[in-house]
N, CA, C and O atoms as a GROMACS GRO file, in nm:
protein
  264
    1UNK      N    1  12.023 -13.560  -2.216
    1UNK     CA    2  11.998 -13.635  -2.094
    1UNK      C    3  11.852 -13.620  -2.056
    1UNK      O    4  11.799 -13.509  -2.062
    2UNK      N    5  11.804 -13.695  -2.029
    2UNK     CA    6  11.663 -13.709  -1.966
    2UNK      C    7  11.643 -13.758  -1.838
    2UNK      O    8  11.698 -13.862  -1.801
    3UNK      N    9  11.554 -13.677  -1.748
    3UNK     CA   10  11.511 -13.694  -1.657
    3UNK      C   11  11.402 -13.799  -1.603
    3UNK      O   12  11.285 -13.797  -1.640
    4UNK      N   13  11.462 -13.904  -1.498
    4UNK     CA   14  11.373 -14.030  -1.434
    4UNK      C   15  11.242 -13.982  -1.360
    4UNK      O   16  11.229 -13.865  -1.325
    5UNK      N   17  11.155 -14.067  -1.341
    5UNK     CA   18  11.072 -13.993  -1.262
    5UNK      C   19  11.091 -13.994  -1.141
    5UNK      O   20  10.988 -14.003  -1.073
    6UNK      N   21  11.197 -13.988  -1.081
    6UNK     CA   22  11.260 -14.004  -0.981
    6UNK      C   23  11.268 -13.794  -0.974
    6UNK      O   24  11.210 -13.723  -0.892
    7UNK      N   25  11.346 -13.754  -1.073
    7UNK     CA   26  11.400 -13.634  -1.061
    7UNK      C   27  11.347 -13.527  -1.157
    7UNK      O   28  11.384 -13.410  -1.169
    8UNK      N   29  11.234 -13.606  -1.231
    8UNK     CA   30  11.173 -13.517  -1.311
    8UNK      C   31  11.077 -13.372  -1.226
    8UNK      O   32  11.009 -13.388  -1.124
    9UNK      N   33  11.092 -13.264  -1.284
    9UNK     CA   34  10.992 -13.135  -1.203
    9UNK      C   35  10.866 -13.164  -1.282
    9UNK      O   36  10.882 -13.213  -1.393
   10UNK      N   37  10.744 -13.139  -1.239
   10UNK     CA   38  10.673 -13.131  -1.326
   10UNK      C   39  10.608 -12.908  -1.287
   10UNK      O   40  10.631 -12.830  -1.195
   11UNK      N   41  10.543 -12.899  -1.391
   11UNK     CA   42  10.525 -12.731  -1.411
   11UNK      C   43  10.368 -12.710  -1.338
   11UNK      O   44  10.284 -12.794  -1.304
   12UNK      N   45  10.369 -12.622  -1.335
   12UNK     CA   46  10.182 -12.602  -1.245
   12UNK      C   47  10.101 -12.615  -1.309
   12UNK      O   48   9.994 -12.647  -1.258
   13UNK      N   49  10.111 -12.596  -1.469
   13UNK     CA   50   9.977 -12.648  -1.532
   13UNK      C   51   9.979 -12.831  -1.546
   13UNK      O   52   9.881 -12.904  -1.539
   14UNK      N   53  10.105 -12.867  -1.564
   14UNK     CA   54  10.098 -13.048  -1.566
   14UNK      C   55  10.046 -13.113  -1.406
   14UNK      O   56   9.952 -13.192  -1.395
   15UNK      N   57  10.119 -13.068  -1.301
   15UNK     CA   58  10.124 -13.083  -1.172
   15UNK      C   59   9.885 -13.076  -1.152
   15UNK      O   60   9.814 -13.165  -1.106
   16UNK      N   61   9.839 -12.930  -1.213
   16UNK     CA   62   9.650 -12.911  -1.174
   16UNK      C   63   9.653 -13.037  -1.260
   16UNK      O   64   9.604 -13.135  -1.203
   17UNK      N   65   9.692 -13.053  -1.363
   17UNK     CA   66   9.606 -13.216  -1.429
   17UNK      C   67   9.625 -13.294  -1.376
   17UNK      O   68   9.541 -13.381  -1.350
   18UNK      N   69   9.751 -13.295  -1.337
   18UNK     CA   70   9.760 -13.500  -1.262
   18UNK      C   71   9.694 -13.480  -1.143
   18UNK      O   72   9.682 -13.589  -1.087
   19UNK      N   73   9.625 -13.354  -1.050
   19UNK     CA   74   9.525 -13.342  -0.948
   19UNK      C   75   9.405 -13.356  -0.973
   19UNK      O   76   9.339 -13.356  -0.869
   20UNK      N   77   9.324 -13.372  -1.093
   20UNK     CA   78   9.219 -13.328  -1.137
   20UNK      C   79   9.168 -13.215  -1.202
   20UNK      O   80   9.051 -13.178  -1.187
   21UNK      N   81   9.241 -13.165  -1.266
   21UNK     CA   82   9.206 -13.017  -1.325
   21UNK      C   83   9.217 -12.926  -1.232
   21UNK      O   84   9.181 -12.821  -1.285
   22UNK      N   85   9.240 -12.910  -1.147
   22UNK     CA   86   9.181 -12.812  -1.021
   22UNK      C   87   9.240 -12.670  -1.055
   22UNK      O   88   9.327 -12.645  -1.139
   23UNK      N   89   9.167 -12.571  -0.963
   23UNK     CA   90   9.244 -12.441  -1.055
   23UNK      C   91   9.339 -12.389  -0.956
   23UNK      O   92   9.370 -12.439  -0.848
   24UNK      N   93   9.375 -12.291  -1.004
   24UNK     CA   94   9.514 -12.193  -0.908
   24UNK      C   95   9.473 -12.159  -0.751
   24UNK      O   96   9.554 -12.147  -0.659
   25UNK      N   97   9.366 -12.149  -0.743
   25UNK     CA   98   9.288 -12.099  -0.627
   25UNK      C   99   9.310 -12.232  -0.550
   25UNK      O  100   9.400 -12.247  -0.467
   26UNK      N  101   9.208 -12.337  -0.589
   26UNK     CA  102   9.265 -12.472  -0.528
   26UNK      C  103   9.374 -12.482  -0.466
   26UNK      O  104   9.399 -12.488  -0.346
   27UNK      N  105   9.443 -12.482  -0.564
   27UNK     CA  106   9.598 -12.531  -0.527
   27UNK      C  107   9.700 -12.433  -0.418
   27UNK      O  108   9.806 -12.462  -0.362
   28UNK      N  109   9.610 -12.290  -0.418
   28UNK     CA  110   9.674 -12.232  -0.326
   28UNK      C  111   9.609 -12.222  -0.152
   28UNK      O  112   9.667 -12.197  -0.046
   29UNK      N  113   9.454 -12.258  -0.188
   29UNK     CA  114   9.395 -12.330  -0.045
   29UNK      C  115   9.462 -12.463  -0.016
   29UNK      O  116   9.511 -12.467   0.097
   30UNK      N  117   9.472 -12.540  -0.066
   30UNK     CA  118   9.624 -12.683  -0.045
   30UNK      C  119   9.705 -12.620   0.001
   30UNK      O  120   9.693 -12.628   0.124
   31UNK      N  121   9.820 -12.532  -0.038
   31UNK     CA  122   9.921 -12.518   0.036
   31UNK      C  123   9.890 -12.448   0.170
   31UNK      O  124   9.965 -12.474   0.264
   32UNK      N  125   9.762 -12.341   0.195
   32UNK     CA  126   9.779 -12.348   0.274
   32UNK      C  127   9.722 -12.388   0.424
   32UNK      O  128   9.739 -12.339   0.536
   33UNK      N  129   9.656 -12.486   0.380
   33UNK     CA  130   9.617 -12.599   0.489
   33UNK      C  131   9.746 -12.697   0.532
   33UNK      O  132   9.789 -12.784   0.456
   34UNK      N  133   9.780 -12.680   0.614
   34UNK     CA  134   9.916 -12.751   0.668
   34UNK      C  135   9.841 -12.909   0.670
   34UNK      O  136   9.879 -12.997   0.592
   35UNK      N  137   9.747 -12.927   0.753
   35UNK     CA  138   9.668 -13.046   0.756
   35UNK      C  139   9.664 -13.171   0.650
   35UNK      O  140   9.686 -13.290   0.672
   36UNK      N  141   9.629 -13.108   0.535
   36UNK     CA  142   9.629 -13.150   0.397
   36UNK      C  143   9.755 -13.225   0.394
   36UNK      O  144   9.771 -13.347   0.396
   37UNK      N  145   9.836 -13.138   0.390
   37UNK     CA  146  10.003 -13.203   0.333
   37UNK      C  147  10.006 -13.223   0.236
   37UNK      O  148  10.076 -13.321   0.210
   38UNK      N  149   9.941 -13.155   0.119
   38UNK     CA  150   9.987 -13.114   0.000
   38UNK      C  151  10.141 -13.045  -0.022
   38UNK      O  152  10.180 -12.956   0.054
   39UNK      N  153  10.224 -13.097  -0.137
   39UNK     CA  154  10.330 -13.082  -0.155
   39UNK      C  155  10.400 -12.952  -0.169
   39UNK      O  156  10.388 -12.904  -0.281
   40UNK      N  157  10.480 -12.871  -0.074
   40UNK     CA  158  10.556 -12.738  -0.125
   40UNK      C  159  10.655 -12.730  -0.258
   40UNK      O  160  10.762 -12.785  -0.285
   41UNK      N  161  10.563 -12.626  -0.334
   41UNK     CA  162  10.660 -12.657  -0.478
   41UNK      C  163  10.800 -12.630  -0.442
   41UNK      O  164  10.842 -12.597  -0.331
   42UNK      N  165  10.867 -12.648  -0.552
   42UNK     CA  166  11.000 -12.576  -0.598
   42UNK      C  167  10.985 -12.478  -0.681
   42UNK      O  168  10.917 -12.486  -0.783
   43UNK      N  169  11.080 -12.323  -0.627
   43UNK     CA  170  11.107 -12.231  -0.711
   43UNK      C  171  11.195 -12.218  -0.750
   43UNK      O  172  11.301 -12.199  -0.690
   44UNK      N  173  11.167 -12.228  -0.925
   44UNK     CA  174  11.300 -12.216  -1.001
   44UNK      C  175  11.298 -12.090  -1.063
   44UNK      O  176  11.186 -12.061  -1.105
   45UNK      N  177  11.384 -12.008  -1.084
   45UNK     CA  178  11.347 -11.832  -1.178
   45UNK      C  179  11.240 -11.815  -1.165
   45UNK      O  180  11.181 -11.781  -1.268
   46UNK      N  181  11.160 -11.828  -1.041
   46UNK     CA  182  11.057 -11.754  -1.051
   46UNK      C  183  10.919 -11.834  -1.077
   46UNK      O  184  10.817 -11.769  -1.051
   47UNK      N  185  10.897 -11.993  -1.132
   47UNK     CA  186  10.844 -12.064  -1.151
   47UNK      C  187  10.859 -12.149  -1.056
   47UNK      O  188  10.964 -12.145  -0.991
   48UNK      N  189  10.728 -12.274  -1.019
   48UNK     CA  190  10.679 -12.328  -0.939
   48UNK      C  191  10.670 -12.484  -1.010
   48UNK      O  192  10.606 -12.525  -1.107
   49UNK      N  193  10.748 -12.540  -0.929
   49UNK     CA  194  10.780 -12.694  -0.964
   49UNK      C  195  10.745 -12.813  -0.910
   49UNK      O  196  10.855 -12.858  -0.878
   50UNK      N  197  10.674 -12.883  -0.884
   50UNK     CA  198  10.654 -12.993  -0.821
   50UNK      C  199  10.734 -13.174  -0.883
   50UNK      O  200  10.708 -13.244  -0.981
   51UNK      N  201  10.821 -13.190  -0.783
   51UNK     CA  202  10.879 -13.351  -0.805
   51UNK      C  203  10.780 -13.443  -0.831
   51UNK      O  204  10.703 -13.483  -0.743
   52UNK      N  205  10.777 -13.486  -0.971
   52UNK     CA  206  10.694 -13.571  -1.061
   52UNK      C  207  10.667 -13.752  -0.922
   52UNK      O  208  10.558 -13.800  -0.888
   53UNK      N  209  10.769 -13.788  -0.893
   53UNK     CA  210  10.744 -13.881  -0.777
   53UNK      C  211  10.699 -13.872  -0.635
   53UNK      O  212  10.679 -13.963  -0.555
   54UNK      N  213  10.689 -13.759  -0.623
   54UNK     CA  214  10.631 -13.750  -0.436
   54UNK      C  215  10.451 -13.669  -0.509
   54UNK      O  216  10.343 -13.666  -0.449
   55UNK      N  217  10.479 -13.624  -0.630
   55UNK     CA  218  10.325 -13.597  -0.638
   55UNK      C  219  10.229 -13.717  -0.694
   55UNK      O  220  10.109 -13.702  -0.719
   56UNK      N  221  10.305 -13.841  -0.708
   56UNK     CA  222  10.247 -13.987  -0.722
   56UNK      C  223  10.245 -14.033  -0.608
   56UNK      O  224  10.158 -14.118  -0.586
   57UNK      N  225  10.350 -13.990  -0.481
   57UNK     CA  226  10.318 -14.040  -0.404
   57UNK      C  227  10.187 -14.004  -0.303
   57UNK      O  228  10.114 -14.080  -0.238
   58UNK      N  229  10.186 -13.851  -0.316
   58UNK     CA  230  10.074 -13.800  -0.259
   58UNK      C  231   9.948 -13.846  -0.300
   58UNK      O  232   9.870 -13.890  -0.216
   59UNK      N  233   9.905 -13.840  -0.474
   59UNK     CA  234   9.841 -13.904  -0.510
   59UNK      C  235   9.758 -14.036  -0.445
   59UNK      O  236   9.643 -14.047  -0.401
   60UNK      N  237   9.848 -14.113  -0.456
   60UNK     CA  238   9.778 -14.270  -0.425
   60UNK      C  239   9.752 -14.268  -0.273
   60UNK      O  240   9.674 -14.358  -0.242
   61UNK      N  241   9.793 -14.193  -0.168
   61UNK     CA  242   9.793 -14.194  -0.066
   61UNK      C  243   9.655 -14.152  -0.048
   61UNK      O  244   9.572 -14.202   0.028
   62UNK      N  245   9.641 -14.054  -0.130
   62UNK     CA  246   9.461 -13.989  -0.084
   62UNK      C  247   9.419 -14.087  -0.176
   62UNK      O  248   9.316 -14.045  -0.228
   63UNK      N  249   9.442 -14.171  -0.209
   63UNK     CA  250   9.310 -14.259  -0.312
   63UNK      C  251   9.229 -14.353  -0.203
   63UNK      O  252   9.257 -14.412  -0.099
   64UNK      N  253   9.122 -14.335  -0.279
   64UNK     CA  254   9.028 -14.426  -0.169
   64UNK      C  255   9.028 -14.571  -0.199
   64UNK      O  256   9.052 -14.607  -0.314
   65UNK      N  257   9.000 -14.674  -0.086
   65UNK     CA  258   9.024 -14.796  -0.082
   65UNK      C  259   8.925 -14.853  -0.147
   65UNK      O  260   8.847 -14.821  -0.056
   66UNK      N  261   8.847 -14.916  -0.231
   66UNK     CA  262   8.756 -14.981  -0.204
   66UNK      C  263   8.711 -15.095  -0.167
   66UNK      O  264   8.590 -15.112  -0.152
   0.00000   0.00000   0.00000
């Protein structure tokens, strides 16, 4: 069975690329700027998951207009 991108997790190293490379540090000043509204992962065993569709949605939301 395969997962839609509806319900797909993506992992913390896939999740820094589809941000721009950014590193661990980054990503942990994001979470904790409430302001931002960067996405709260999911913990699974211990690992950190982000939903492959709300981090597209976050995405395009910060994209700039031109």
């Amino acid at each position: 069975m395969t997962a839609t991108n509806s319900t797909r997790l993506l992992p913390a190293n896939e999740m820094k690329t589809r941000v721009g490379g950014v590193s661990d540090m980054t990503i942990w000043r994001w979470l904790r700027k409430p302001d931002l509204g960067f996405l709260r992962p999911i913990n699974i065993n211990g690992r950190n998951y982000w939903p492959e569709a709300e981090l597209t949605a976050f995405i395009e939301s910060r994209r700039v207009r031109a």
